[in-house]
Short mmCIF file of C-alpha atoms and ligand atoms in Angstrom, two decimals:
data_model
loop_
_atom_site.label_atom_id
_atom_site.label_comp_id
_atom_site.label_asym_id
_atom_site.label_seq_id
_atom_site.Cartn_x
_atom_site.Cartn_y
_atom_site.Cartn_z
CA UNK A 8 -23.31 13.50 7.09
CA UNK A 9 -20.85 12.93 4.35
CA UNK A 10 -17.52 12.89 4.64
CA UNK A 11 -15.23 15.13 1.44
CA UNK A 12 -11.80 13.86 1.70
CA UNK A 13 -11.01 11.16 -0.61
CA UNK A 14 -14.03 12.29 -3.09
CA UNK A 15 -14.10 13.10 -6.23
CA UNK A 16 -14.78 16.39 -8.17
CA UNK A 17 -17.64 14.73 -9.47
CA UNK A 18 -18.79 13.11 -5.84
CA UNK A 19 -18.27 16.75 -4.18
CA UNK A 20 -20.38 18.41 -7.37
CA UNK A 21 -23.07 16.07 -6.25
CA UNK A 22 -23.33 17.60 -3.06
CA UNK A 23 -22.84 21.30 -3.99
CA UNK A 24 -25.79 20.58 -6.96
CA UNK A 25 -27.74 19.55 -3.92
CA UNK A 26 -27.30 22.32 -2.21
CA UNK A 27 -28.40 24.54 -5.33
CA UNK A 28 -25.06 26.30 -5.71
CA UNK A 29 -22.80 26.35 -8.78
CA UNK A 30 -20.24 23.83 -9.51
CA UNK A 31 -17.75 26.00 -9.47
CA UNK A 32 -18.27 25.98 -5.34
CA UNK A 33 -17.14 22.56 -5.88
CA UNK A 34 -14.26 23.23 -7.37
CA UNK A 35 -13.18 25.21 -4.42
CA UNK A 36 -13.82 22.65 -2.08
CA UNK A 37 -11.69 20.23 -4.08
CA UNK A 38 -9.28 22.76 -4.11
CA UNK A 39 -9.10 23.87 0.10
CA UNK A 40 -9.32 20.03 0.56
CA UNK A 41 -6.22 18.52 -2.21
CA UNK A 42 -4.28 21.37 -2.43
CA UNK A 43 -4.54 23.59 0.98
CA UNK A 44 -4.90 20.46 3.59
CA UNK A 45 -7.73 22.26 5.43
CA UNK A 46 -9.74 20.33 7.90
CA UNK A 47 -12.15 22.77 8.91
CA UNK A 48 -15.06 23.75 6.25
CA UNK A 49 -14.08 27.65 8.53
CA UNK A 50 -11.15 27.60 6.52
CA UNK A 51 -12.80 27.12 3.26
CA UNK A 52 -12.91 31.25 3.13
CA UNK A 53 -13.13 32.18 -0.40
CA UNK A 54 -16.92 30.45 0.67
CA UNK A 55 -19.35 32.66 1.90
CA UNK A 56 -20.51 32.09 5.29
CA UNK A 57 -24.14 31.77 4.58
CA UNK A 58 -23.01 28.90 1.94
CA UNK A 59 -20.38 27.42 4.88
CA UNK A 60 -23.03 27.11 7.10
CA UNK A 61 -25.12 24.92 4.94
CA UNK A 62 -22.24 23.04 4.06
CA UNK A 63 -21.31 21.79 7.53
CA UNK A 64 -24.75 20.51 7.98
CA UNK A 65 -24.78 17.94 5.36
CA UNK A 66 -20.52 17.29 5.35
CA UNK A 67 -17.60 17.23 7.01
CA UNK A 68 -13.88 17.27 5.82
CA UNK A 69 -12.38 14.23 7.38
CA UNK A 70 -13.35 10.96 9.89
CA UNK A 71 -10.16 10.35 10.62
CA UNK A 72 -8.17 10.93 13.74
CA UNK A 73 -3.79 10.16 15.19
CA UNK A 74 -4.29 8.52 18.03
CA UNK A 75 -0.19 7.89 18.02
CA UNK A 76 2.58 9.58 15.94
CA UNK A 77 5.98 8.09 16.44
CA UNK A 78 9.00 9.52 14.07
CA UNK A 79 11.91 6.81 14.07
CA UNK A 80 15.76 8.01 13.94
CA UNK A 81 15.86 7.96 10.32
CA UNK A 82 13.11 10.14 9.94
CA UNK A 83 10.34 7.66 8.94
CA UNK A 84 7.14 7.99 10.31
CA UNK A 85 4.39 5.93 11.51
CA UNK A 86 0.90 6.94 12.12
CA UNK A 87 -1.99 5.01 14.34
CA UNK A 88 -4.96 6.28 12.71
CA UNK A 89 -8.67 5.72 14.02
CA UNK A 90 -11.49 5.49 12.21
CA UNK A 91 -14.89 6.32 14.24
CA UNK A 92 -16.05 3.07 14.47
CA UNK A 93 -12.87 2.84 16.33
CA UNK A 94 -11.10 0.72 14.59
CA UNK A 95 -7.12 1.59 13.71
CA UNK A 96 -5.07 0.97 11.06
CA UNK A 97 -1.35 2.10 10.43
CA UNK A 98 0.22 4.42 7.51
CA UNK A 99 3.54 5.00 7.41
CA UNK A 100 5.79 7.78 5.38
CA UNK A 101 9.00 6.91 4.36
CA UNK A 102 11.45 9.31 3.46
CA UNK A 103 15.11 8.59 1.40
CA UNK A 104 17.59 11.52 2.11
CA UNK A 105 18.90 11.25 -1.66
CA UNK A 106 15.92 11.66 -2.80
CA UNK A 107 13.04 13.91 -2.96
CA UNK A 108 10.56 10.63 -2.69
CA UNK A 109 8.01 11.04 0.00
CA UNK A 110 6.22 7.51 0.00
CA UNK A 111 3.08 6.87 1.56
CA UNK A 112 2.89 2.74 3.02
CA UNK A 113 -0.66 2.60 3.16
CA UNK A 114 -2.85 0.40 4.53
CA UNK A 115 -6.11 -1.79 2.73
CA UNK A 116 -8.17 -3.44 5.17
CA UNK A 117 -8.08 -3.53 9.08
CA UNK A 118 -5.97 -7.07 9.57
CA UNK A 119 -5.44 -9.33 6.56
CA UNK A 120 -7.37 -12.83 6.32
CA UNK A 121 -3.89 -14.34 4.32
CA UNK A 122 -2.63 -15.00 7.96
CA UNK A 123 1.03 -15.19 6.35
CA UNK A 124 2.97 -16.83 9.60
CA UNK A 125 5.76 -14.62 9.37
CA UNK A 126 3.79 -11.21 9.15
CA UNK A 127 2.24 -9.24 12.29
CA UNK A 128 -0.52 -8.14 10.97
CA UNK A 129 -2.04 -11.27 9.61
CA UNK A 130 -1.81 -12.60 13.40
CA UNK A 131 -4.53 -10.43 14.26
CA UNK A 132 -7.32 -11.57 11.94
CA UNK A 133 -9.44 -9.77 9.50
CA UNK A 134 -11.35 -7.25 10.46
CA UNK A 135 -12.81 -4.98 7.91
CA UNK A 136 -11.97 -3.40 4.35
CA UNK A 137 -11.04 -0.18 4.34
CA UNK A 138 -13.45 2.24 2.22
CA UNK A 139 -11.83 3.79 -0.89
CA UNK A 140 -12.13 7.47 1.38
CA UNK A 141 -10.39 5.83 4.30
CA UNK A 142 -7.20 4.74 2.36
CA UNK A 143 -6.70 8.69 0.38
CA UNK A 144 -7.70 10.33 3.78
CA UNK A 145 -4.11 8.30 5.53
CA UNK A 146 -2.24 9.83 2.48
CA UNK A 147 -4.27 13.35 2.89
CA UNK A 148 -3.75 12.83 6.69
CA UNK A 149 -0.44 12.86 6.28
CA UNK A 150 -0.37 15.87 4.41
CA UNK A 151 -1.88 17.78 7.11
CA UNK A 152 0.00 16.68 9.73
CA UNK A 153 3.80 17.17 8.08
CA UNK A 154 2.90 20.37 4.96
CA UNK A 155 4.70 17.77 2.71
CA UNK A 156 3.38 16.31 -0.78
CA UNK A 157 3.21 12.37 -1.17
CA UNK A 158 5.10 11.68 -4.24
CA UNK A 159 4.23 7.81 -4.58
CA UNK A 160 2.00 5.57 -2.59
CA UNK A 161 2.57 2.15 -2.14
CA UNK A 162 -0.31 -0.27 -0.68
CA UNK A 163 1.82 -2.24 1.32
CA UNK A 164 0.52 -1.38 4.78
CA UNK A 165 -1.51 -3.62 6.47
CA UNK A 166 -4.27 -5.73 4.72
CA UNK A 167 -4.31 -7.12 1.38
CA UNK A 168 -5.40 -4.96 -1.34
CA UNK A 169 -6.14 -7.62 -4.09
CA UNK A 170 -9.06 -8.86 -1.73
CA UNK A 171 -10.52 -5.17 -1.17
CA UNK A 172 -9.42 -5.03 -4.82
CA UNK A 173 -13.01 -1.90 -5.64
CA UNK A 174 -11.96 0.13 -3.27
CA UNK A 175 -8.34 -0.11 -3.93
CA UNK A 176 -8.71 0.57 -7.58
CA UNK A 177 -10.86 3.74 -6.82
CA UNK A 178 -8.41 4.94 -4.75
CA UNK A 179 -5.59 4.77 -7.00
CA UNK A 180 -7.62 6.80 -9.25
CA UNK A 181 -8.39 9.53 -6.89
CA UNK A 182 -4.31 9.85 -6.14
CA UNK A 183 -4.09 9.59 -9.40
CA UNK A 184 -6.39 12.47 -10.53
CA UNK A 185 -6.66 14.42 -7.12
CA UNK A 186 -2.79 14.03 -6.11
CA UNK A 187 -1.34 14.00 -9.57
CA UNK A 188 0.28 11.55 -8.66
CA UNK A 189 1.35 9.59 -11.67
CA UNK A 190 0.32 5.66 -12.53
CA UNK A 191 3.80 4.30 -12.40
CA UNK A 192 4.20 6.05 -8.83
CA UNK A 193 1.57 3.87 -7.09
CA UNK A 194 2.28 0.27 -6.41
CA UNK A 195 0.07 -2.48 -5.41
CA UNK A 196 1.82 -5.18 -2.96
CA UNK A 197 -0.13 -8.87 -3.55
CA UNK A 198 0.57 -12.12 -1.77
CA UNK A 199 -1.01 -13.45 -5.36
CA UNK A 200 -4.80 -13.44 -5.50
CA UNK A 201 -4.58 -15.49 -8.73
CA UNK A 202 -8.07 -14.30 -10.15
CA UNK A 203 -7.22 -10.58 -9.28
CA UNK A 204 -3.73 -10.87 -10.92
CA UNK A 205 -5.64 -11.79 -14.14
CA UNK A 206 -7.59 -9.17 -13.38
CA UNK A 207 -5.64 -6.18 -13.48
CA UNK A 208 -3.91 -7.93 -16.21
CA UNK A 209 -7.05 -7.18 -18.20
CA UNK A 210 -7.44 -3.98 -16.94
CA UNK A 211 -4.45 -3.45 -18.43
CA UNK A 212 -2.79 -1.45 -15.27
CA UNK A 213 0.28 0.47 -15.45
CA UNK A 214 0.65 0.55 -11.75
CA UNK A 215 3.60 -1.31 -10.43
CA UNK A 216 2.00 -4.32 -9.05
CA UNK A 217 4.59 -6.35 -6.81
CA UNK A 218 4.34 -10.29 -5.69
CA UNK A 219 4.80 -11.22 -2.29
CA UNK A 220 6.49 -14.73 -3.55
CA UNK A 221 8.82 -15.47 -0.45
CA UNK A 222 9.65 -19.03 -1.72
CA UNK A 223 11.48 -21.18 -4.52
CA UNK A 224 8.88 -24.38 -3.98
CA UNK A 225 5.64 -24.66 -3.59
CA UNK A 226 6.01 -26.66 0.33
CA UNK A 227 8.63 -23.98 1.48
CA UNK A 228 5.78 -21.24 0.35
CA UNK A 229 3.32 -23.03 1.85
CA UNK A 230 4.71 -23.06 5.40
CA UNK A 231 5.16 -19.51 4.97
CA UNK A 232 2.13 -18.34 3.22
CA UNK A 233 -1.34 -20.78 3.10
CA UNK A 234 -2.65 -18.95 0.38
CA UNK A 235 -0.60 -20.64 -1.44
CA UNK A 236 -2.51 -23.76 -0.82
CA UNK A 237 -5.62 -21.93 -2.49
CA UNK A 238 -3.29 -20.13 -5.27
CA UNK A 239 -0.16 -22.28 -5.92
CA UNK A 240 3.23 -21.33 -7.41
CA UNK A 241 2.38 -22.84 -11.04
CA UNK A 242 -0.81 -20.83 -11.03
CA UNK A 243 0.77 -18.04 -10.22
CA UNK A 244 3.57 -18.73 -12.50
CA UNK A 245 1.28 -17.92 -15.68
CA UNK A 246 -0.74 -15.36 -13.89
CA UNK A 247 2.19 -13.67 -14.23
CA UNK A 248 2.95 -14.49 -17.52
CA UNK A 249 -0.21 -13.26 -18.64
CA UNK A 250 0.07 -9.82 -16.36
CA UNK A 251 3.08 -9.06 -18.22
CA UNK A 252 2.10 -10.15 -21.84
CA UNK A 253 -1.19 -8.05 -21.37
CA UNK A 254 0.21 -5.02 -19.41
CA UNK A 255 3.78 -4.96 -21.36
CA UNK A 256 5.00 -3.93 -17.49
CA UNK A 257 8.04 -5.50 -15.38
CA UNK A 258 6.28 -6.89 -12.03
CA UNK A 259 8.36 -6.76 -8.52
CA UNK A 260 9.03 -10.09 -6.76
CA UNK A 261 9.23 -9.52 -3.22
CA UNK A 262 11.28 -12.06 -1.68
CA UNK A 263 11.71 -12.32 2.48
CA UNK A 264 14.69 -13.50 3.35
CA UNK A 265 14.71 -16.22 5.99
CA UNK A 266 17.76 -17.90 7.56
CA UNK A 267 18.21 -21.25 6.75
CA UNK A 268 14.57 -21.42 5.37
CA UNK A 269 14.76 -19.59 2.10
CA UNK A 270 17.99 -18.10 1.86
CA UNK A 271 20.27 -20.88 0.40
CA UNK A 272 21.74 -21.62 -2.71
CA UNK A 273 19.63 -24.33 -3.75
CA UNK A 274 16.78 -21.58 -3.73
CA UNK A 275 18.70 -19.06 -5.57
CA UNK A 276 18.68 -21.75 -7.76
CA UNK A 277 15.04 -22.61 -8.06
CA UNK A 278 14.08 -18.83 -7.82
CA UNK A 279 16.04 -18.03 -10.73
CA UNK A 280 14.72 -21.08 -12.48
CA UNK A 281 10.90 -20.20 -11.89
CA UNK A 282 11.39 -16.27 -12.92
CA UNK A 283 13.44 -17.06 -15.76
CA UNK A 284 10.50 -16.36 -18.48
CA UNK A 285 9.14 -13.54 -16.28
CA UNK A 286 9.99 -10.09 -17.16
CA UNK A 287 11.00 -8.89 -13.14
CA UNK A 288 12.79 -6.91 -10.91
CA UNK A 289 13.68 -9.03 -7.71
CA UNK A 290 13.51 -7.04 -4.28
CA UNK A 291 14.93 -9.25 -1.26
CA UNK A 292 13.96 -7.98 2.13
CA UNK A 293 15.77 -9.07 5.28
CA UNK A 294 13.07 -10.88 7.38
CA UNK A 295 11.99 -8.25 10.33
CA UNK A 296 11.84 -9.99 13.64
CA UNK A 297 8.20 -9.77 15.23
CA UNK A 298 7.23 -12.00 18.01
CA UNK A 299 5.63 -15.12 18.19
CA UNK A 300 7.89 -16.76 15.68
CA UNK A 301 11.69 -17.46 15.23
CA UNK A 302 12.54 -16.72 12.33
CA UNK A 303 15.55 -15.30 11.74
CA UNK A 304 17.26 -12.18 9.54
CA UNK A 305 19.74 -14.57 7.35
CA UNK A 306 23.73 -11.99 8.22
CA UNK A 307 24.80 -9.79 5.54
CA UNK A 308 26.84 -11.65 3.51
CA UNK A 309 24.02 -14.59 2.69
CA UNK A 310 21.66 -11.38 1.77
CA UNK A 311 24.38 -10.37 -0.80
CA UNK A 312 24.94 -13.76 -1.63
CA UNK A 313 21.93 -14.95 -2.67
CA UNK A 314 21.41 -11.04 -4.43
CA UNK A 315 24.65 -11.82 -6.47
CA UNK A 316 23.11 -15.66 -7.68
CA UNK A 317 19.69 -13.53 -8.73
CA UNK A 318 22.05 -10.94 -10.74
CA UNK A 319 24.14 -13.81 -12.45
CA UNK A 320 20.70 -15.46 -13.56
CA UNK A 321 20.14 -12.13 -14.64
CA UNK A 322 18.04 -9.88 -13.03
CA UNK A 323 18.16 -6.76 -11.46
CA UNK A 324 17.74 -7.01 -7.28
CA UNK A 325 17.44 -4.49 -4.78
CA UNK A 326 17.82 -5.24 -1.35
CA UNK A 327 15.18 -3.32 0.79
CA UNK A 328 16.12 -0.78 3.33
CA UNK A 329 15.11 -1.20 6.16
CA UNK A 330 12.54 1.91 7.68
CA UNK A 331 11.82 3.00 11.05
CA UNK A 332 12.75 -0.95 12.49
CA UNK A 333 13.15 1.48 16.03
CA UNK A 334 9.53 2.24 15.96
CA UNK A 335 8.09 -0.92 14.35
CA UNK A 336 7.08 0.55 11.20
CA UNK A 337 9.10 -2.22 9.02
CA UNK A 338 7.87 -4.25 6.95
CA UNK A 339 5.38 -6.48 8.66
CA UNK A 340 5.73 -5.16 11.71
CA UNK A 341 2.37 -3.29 11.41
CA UNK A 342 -0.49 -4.53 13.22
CA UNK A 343 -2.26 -1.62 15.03
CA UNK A 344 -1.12 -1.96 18.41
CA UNK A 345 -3.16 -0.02 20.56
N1 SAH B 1 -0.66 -8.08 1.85
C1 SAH B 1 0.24 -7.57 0.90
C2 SAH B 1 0.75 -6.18 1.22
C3 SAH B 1 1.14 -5.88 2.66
S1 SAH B 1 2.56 -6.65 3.31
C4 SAH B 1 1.39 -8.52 0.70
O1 SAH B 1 1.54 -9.43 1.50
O2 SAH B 1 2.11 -8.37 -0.29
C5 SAH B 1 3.91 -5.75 2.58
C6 SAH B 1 5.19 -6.58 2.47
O3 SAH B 1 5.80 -6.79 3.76
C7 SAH B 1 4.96 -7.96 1.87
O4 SAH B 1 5.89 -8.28 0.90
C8 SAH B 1 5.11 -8.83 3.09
O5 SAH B 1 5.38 -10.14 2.73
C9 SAH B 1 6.23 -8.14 3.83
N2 SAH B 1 6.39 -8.60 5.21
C10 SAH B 1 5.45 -9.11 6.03
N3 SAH B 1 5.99 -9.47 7.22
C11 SAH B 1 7.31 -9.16 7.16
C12 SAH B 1 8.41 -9.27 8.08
N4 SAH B 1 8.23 -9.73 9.31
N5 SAH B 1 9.62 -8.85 7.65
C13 SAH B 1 9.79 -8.32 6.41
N6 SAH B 1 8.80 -8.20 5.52
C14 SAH B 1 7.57 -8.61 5.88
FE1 SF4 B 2 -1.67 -10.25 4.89
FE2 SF4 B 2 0.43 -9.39 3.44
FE3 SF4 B 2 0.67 -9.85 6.09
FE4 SF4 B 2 0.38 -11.91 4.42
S1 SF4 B 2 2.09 -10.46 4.49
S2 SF4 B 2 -0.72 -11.63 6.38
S3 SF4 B 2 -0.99 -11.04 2.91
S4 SF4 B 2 -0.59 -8.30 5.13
#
């Protein structure tokens, strides 16, 4: 039994030429699928019945089923979603009132192996990639459930997409072709899988791809993040270098915000220091609280402190909003609780 959402024209032509019919049948599958959200083949009804018939006996639309739905207070959303082996992972769509953005956080694998000790979802282990159809059936999930178009995805759900880095790429192609939605509108979130980096570099992507850095020095990282005793900062440092040279694009630090860990002015500093030959945009995000740790969200006037140091060594820094915190749906707060 084969499952349609998340292929391609050419993956659902496969099945119609197997079923002797002309491609143009596939066509309208593609079509009742990426542009009408069905998720019945009944519904498919500019398809004869006889042809329907044989259809649902080799494929069905989608795997995927919302086992919880929670929409927080400013209108983000956060979906459990269960795949039939029964494991869950959790998508989440933001929405910005000034804007007519609908983003799609999606998820890569089930659990991340990077076991970063500040993030909820590495606590849990890893657990499986996620199949190139299960990450574009949470975005056409999503679509279903609310009528609304995703306008940009952004793989910064749970999981880490540079080590599911096949399936990830394939996927951005399908939104990319099958969503329209455009290159620049996707964005890959890495906590710097050197080799992969170099990777894409060569690929020559014109995705946004964004660096979980977190740190000014390479001990502070480490407590924070042990890849970075497999990948360290210098490494990463002209991985960079060579992303941008190669790609010509502007690559996103991400940089948590930790009281009294990484928020000072001596890392300001050293931040601004190691970025200074790196074309970047800097986005600082407020630590979340989860349990099992204490760190702490540095006040408002160190986050716009340490944003005004990165702006004097010249840069331009965002500070993230925070979405759906009420419903655990921020950042790192995502770790399929059941
Ligand atoms: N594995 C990838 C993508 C998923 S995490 C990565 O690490 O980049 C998406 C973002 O959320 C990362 O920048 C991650 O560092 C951040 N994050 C994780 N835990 C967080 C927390 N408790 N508060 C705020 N951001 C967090
Ligand atoms: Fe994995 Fe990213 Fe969480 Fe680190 S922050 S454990 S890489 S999901």
């Amino acid at each position: 039994m084969k499952t349609l959402s998340g292929l391609s024209l050419q993956e659902i032509e496969k099945i119609t030429d197997e079923l002797g019919v002309t491609k143009f049948r596939a066509r309208q599958i593609h079509n009742w699928i990426y542009l009408k959200s069905v998720t019945e083949i009944d519904e498919m009804t500019d398809l004869s019945i006889k042809f329907r018939e044989e259809l649902k006996k080799v494929a069905k639309i989608t795997d995927i089923k919302i086992k919880v739905k929670q929409v927080s207070s400013d209108g983000t959303i956060k979906y459990l979603l269960e795949f039939p082996d029964g494991e869950c992972v959790e998508t989440v769509l933001m929405r910005f009132d000034n804007r007519a953005n609908l983003t799609a956080c999606v998820s890569s694998q089930v659990g991340c192996a990077v076991n970063c000790s500040f993030c909820a979802t590495g606590k849990r282990g890893f657990i499986r990639n996620l199949s190139y159809q299960e990450i574009i059936e949470q975005v056409l999930t999503i679509q279903r459930d609310t009528g609304l178009k995703v306008t940009n995805v952004v793989f910064m759900g749970q999981g880490e997409p540079l080590l599911n880095l096949d399936n990830v790429l394939k996927a951005m192609e399908i939104f990319n072709e099958n969503f329209q939605i455009g290159a620049r509108r996707l964005t890959l979130s890495t906590s710097g899988i050197v080799p992969q980096i170099r990777r894409l570099a060569d690929l020559d992507m014109q995705s946004t791809l964004a660096l979980s850095l977190h740190a000014s020095n390479h001990d502070t990282r480490l407590k924070l993040m042990p890849i970075e005793g497999k990948y360290n900062m210098d490494e990463l440092h002209s991985a960079l270098k060579y992303y941008v040279e190669k790609t010509g694009r502007r690559i996103t630090i991400e940089y948590l915000l930790i009281k009294d860990l990484n928020d000072t002015v001596e890392s300001a500093k050293q931040l601004a220091a190691y970025l200074k030959d790196i074309k970047c945009n800097i986005n600082l995000i407020p630590y979340n609280p989860t349990e099992k740790n204490d760190y702490k969200r540095p006040s408002n006037n160190a986050i716009m402190k340490f944003k005004y140091l990165m702006e004097h060594a010249g840069k331009k820094v965002t500070v993230r909003l925070e979405r759906g915190a009420d419903i655990d749906a921020a950042c790192g707060q995502l770790r399929g609780k059941v």
